[in-house]
XYZ file of C-alpha atoms in Angstrom:
407
model
C 3.409 -43.036 18.835
C 1.262 -41.246 21.477
C -0.728 -38.083 20.728
C 1.944 -35.935 22.357
C 5.570 -36.741 21.617
C 7.695 -36.682 24.769
C 11.159 -35.230 24.178
C 14.474 -35.254 26.015
C 17.036 -32.660 24.954
C 20.758 -32.314 25.562
C 22.654 -29.408 24.032
C 25.781 -29.319 26.222
C 25.580 -25.524 26.370
C 25.219 -24.998 22.620
C 23.620 -21.763 21.429
C 20.880 -23.620 19.550
C 19.163 -24.855 22.730
C 16.951 -21.786 23.496
C 15.566 -21.443 19.947
C 15.087 -25.209 19.757
C 13.100 -25.192 22.997
C 11.011 -22.317 21.658
C 10.239 -24.189 18.434
C 9.308 -27.358 20.302
C 7.214 -25.444 22.838
C 5.153 -23.847 20.065
C 4.008 -27.254 18.815
C 0.974 -28.556 20.769
C 1.875 -32.135 19.872
C 5.244 -31.983 21.629
C 6.188 -31.840 25.295
C 9.777 -31.440 26.504
C 10.149 -33.743 29.489
C 13.686 -32.815 30.516
C 16.662 -30.679 29.580
C 19.493 -33.093 30.303
C 22.857 -31.924 31.604
C 24.914 -34.285 29.441
C 24.713 -37.572 27.554
C 24.985 -39.653 30.744
C 22.000 -37.767 32.156
C 20.168 -38.385 28.884
C 20.811 -42.135 29.039
C 19.590 -42.296 32.621
C 16.417 -40.397 31.709
C 15.825 -42.662 28.701
C 15.995 -45.735 30.931
C 12.822 -44.586 32.707
C 10.870 -45.381 29.541
C 8.818 -42.168 29.502
C 10.337 -40.448 26.450
C 9.843 -40.966 22.726
C 12.542 -38.769 21.178
C 15.966 -37.456 22.172
C 17.195 -34.233 20.563
C 20.948 -34.174 21.022
C 23.822 -32.110 19.715
C 25.952 -34.050 17.259
C 29.059 -32.735 19.024
C 27.857 -33.634 22.536
C 30.633 -35.395 24.509
C 29.829 -39.078 24.982
C 27.448 -39.335 22.032
C 28.574 -42.520 20.314
C 27.161 -45.737 18.900
C 26.832 -47.285 22.338
C 24.784 -44.319 23.578
C 22.541 -44.451 20.501
C 22.023 -48.197 20.973
C 21.029 -47.535 24.593
C 18.445 -44.962 23.501
C 16.916 -47.288 20.926
C 16.877 -50.157 23.405
C 14.581 -48.067 25.594
C 12.363 -46.911 22.734
C 13.835 -43.424 22.356
C 14.421 -42.193 18.802
C 17.491 -39.940 18.466
C 17.606 -36.763 16.377
C 20.953 -35.020 15.956
C 21.458 -31.266 15.711
C 24.412 -30.558 13.423
C 26.472 -27.479 14.296
C 26.982 -24.482 12.050
C 29.510 -24.991 9.309
C 28.494 -28.616 8.759
C 26.413 -29.306 5.663
C 23.265 -31.377 5.989
C 24.855 -34.229 4.029
C 27.988 -34.018 6.147
C 25.910 -34.097 9.310
C 23.961 -37.097 8.061
C 27.185 -38.932 7.343
C 28.615 -38.290 10.792
C 25.312 -39.198 12.438
C 24.868 -42.381 10.397
C 28.230 -43.649 11.599
C 26.854 -43.850 15.138
C 23.388 -45.034 14.107
C 21.373 -41.781 13.958
C 19.174 -41.377 10.886
C 17.560 -37.957 11.392
C 19.627 -34.764 11.357
C 18.603 -31.097 11.586
C 21.123 -28.280 11.206
C 21.202 -25.576 13.869
C 20.472 -22.902 11.250
C 17.237 -24.654 10.221
C 15.534 -25.314 13.558
C 12.152 -24.599 11.973
C 12.387 -28.178 10.674
C 12.873 -29.629 14.167
C 9.195 -30.053 15.207
C 8.411 -31.935 11.995
C 11.446 -34.164 12.539
C 10.322 -34.893 16.102
C 6.763 -35.819 15.137
C 7.631 -37.668 11.924
C 8.009 -41.427 11.953
C 11.504 -42.701 11.277
C 11.222 -44.526 7.974
C 13.401 -45.982 5.272
C 12.903 -42.803 3.245
C 15.368 -40.966 5.452
C 18.521 -40.371 3.446
C 21.402 -42.528 4.643
C 24.976 -41.702 3.739
C 27.266 -44.693 3.121
C 29.702 -45.629 5.855
C 33.250 -44.616 5.242
C 32.668 -41.932 2.589
C 34.368 -38.605 3.303
C 31.866 -35.812 4.087
C 32.569 -33.913 0.874
C 33.532 -36.903 -1.282
C 31.685 -39.438 -3.391
C 29.769 -42.306 -1.837
C 31.463 -45.633 -1.315
C 30.181 -48.222 -3.766
C 30.248 -51.872 -2.739
C 32.216 -53.966 -5.176
C 31.204 -57.415 -3.917
C 28.486 -59.120 -1.923
C 29.065 -59.164 1.841
C 30.770 -62.215 3.296
C 29.239 -64.496 5.867
C 29.912 -64.361 9.615
C 30.711 -67.743 11.179
C 30.719 -67.681 14.981
C 32.545 -70.494 16.782
C 31.281 -71.130 20.297
C 31.446 -73.886 22.863
C 30.938 -74.546 26.576
C 33.459 -74.269 29.400
C 36.239 -76.810 29.694
C 38.462 -75.888 26.735
C 36.743 -78.019 24.074
C 38.887 -76.424 21.352
C 36.985 -73.311 20.268
C 40.107 -71.376 19.333
C 41.749 -74.314 17.545
C 38.608 -74.841 15.476
C 38.166 -71.120 14.743
C 41.779 -70.673 13.623
C 41.736 -73.877 11.591
C 38.421 -73.024 9.945
C 39.508 -69.488 9.036
C 42.770 -70.771 7.563
C 40.948 -73.455 5.569
C 38.578 -70.878 4.054
C 41.500 -68.557 3.284
C 43.313 -71.388 1.477
C 40.451 -71.343 -1.003
C 41.842 -67.944 -2.017
C 39.018 -66.088 -0.292
C 39.605 -62.989 1.804
C 39.059 -64.111 5.400
C 39.116 -62.139 8.652
C 39.558 -64.017 11.934
C 38.211 -62.062 14.920
C 39.093 -62.906 18.525
C 36.069 -61.795 20.564
C 36.621 -63.878 23.703
C 35.743 -61.639 26.692
C 37.808 -63.806 29.022
C 41.073 -63.138 27.204
C 41.765 -64.358 23.693
C 44.383 -66.855 22.546
C 44.252 -66.417 18.766
C 47.294 -64.126 18.680
C 49.346 -66.607 20.695
C 48.308 -69.509 18.480
C 49.379 -67.636 15.372
C 52.590 -66.266 16.843
C 51.436 -62.642 16.691
C 53.498 -60.830 19.307
C 52.154 -57.323 18.695
C 50.838 -56.033 22.025
C 48.302 -53.723 20.358
C 44.855 -55.317 20.570
C 42.932 -55.180 17.312
C 39.669 -55.671 19.197
C 40.275 -52.744 21.553
C 41.346 -50.540 18.646
C 38.193 -51.533 16.759
C 36.037 -50.803 19.815
C 37.488 -47.301 20.124
C 37.011 -46.608 16.415
C 33.446 -47.969 16.531
C 32.647 -45.646 19.420
C 34.003 -42.711 17.428
C 32.127 -43.748 14.279
C 35.382 -44.243 12.347
C 35.691 -48.036 12.124
C 34.480 -48.431 8.545
C 37.031 -46.021 7.109
C 39.919 -47.247 9.283
C 39.153 -50.956 9.380
C 42.497 -51.867 7.840
C 44.331 -50.480 10.865
C 42.815 -53.021 13.290
C 43.892 -56.097 11.319
C 47.169 -57.998 11.311
C 47.982 -59.842 8.082
C 48.843 -63.538 8.369
C 49.131 -64.314 4.674
C 47.750 -62.996 1.415
C 44.169 -64.022 2.191
C 43.995 -64.318 5.991
C 44.130 -61.507 8.541
C 43.359 -61.415 12.250
C 41.782 -58.933 14.637
C 43.601 -59.860 17.829
C 41.748 -60.112 21.121
C 42.013 -58.771 24.645
C 45.565 -58.651 26.019
C 44.174 -59.162 29.524
C 40.844 -60.586 30.594
C 40.002 -57.565 32.777
C 39.990 -55.217 29.779
C 36.630 -56.481 28.516
C 35.076 -53.373 30.101
C 36.678 -51.266 27.338
C 34.545 -52.949 24.662
C 31.310 -50.998 24.745
C 27.933 -52.475 23.931
C 27.389 -52.947 20.207
C 31.080 -52.667 19.300
C 31.550 -56.341 18.411
C 28.383 -56.404 16.315
C 29.504 -53.284 14.458
C 32.989 -54.738 13.946
C 31.576 -57.913 12.409
C 29.216 -56.002 10.119
C 32.137 -53.909 8.868
C 34.395 -56.957 8.526
C 31.890 -58.863 6.398
C 32.087 -56.074 3.814
C 35.706 -57.132 3.286
C 35.330 -60.919 3.136
C 34.453 -64.024 5.096
C 34.515 -63.619 8.888
C 35.253 -66.295 11.502
C 34.771 -65.329 15.164
C 36.266 -66.981 18.241
C 34.100 -66.326 21.311
C 33.858 -66.995 25.030
C 32.086 -69.874 26.741
C 29.293 -68.185 28.716
C 25.916 -67.104 27.361
C 24.689 -65.716 30.673
C 23.273 -62.233 30.224
C 24.123 -59.683 32.894
C 20.747 -58.373 34.100
C 22.373 -55.220 35.486
C 23.917 -54.135 32.197
C 20.717 -52.483 30.966
C 20.860 -49.868 33.717
C 24.112 -48.283 32.594
C 26.356 -47.769 29.623
C 28.717 -50.584 30.651
C 27.795 -53.837 28.917
C 27.645 -57.236 30.541
C 30.839 -59.230 30.092
C 29.212 -61.863 27.924
C 27.629 -59.331 25.564
C 30.625 -59.809 23.271
C 29.751 -63.495 22.832
C 26.002 -62.885 22.636
C 26.538 -60.148 20.053
C 28.729 -62.403 17.911
C 26.050 -65.096 17.974
C 23.343 -62.576 17.132
C 25.172 -61.330 14.025
C 26.240 -64.796 12.849
C 25.049 -66.346 9.612
C 26.416 -69.708 10.750
C 27.066 -70.965 14.285
C 29.580 -73.708 15.054
C 29.267 -75.344 18.492
C 32.389 -77.185 19.658
C 32.411 -79.947 22.272
C 34.796 -82.596 23.515
C 34.418 -86.286 22.654
C 34.953 -87.546 26.223
C 32.077 -88.114 28.680
C 32.495 -84.755 30.438
C 32.825 -82.936 27.123
C 29.715 -84.576 25.672
C 27.696 -83.764 28.787
C 28.730 -80.127 28.515
C 28.010 -80.164 24.783
C 24.464 -81.405 25.393
C 23.814 -78.601 27.879
C 25.417 -76.110 25.496
C 23.082 -77.123 22.686
C 20.127 -76.558 24.998
C 21.483 -73.061 25.763
C 21.778 -72.280 22.065
C 18.249 -73.536 21.436
C 16.896 -71.344 24.233
C 18.761 -68.379 22.765
C 17.360 -68.899 19.257
C 15.284 -72.010 18.709
C 14.855 -71.360 14.984
C 18.581 -71.530 14.199
C 20.238 -74.741 13.035
C 23.818 -75.060 14.270
C 26.870 -76.970 13.097
C 28.190 -79.268 15.826
C 31.872 -80.197 16.017
C 32.961 -83.051 18.276
C 36.644 -82.450 18.895
C 39.449 -84.858 19.815
C 37.552 -87.955 18.697
C 39.490 -91.162 19.463
C 38.869 -94.902 19.438
C 40.060 -95.363 23.032
C 36.823 -93.806 24.265
C 34.945 -96.911 23.190
C 32.134 -95.331 21.185
C 31.554 -94.599 17.535
C 30.501 -91.509 15.620
C 27.049 -93.044 15.313
C 26.833 -93.450 19.100
C 27.684 -89.786 19.612
C 25.234 -88.704 16.919
C 22.474 -90.492 18.825
C 23.562 -88.731 22.033
C 23.402 -85.171 20.702
C 20.399 -85.470 18.390
C 17.349 -83.774 19.836
C 19.095 -81.153 21.945
C 18.985 -78.532 19.170
C 18.390 -78.108 15.456
C 21.569 -79.490 13.923
C 22.671 -78.439 10.443
C 25.598 -80.853 10.450
C 27.668 -83.030 12.783
C 31.438 -83.175 12.282
C 34.203 -85.103 14.017
C 37.772 -83.884 14.399
C 40.259 -86.609 15.336
C 42.682 -86.217 18.200
C 45.979 -85.250 16.600
C 48.284 -83.930 19.292
C 51.354 -84.089 17.069
C 49.875 -81.726 14.467
C 48.398 -79.304 17.005
C 51.658 -79.169 18.983
C 53.698 -78.488 15.844
C 51.315 -75.685 14.861
C 51.331 -74.113 18.335
C 55.101 -74.214 18.757
C 55.670 -72.732 15.297
C 52.869 -70.150 15.542
C 51.320 -71.551 12.371
C 47.901 -72.687 11.228
C 47.161 -76.406 11.072
C 47.267 -76.362 7.281
C 50.728 -74.776 7.268
C 52.367 -77.637 9.183
C 51.399 -80.266 6.617
C 48.744 -82.772 5.718
C 47.199 -84.828 8.524
C 43.874 -86.437 9.445
C 43.042 -83.320 11.482
C 43.742 -80.841 8.670
C 41.654 -82.950 6.280
C 38.772 -83.026 8.782
C 38.927 -79.234 9.233
C 38.968 -78.829 5.455
C 35.781 -80.896 5.202
C 34.221 -78.679 7.864
C 35.127 -75.613 5.792
C 33.608 -77.245 2.702
C 30.317 -77.695 4.551
C 30.159 -74.249 6.144
C 31.603 -72.132 3.328
C 31.294 -74.070 0.060
C 33.615 -72.821 -2.650
C 30.804 -72.187 -5.113
C 28.917 -69.922 -2.688
C 31.729 -68.114 -0.880
C 31.792 -64.383 -1.501
C 34.463 -61.849 -0.790
C 36.905 -59.399 -2.255
């Protein structure tokens, strides 16, 4: 941190602003660069890259997890000022829900200069997510589950079919499993499972994440499928991706993994929108990129035909460029003898494009998939078949029974 700490401040007309400015002005190691009009003005000022710290009222309109993520992205450390009537612990809890670690109450502004100049370390007290301000902390009762992100290139290789089948196969092992539809181009998980509720679980989760309430109200964004499987339904229309603010999907998956195993269905594109960093609106593909970033395991799905394999090869290169250290599970879907090549031939084709943790083949089984789609059921629910057995083997490899955790 430089010799003089450069500060942005936004109080939204709160009475604590004048005494706070006085306290900061008395410290020779601090310079206030700008008094921002509102949170949007603060985010624009932070983008310039000249500030180190943002002092912002905890009640400022627009202060949410997305705004905090934007500040941190541009190297600005946020400090929240809790209003009168809120205890320090209560303020810390509310701030922690949107990602702010340091809190000063407005009746103790003498502590503000030290908070501004102090390094943000792990010694800062963090309140657990979801605990009521005046209640006891939430104690985890089980180890977090894993996040498995299912991705694949354009051309409908079967991402959703694999994601739904994989989630159902893990759930059949009597493990709590949450299936999340995070496709920014309009999800199909709800339709596959016959869920007709028009309320989008993803949009509800995004709103709760923005408000810092997702952890405590996570149950409200899920739709139960059976005793062990639930789904967070996706976008009802493709154009509503703009309502999912940056960081919302990542936060959703982190909360979901506290409740069990998580399987995520994503979009096809990994192209990052270069203009998204200049405003609060995320790029469309940030939902997919965020799901891949959080993932413990990545499953890449491709078709077995010549076009599908060509797209799969390019997709594996994209994944390698995104994170070359990660080994991915590759699923070749709709494998059939009429194509004229063997599993060994395909293995030789895809080897070398990325680090591969495992290669799996799902046979073409139109009868089983049609029966499941028409009935709004999972593959496993419509009976035994070569496809359901292949998906079960995939689940064994990705989430072995002996190592699966959950509630």
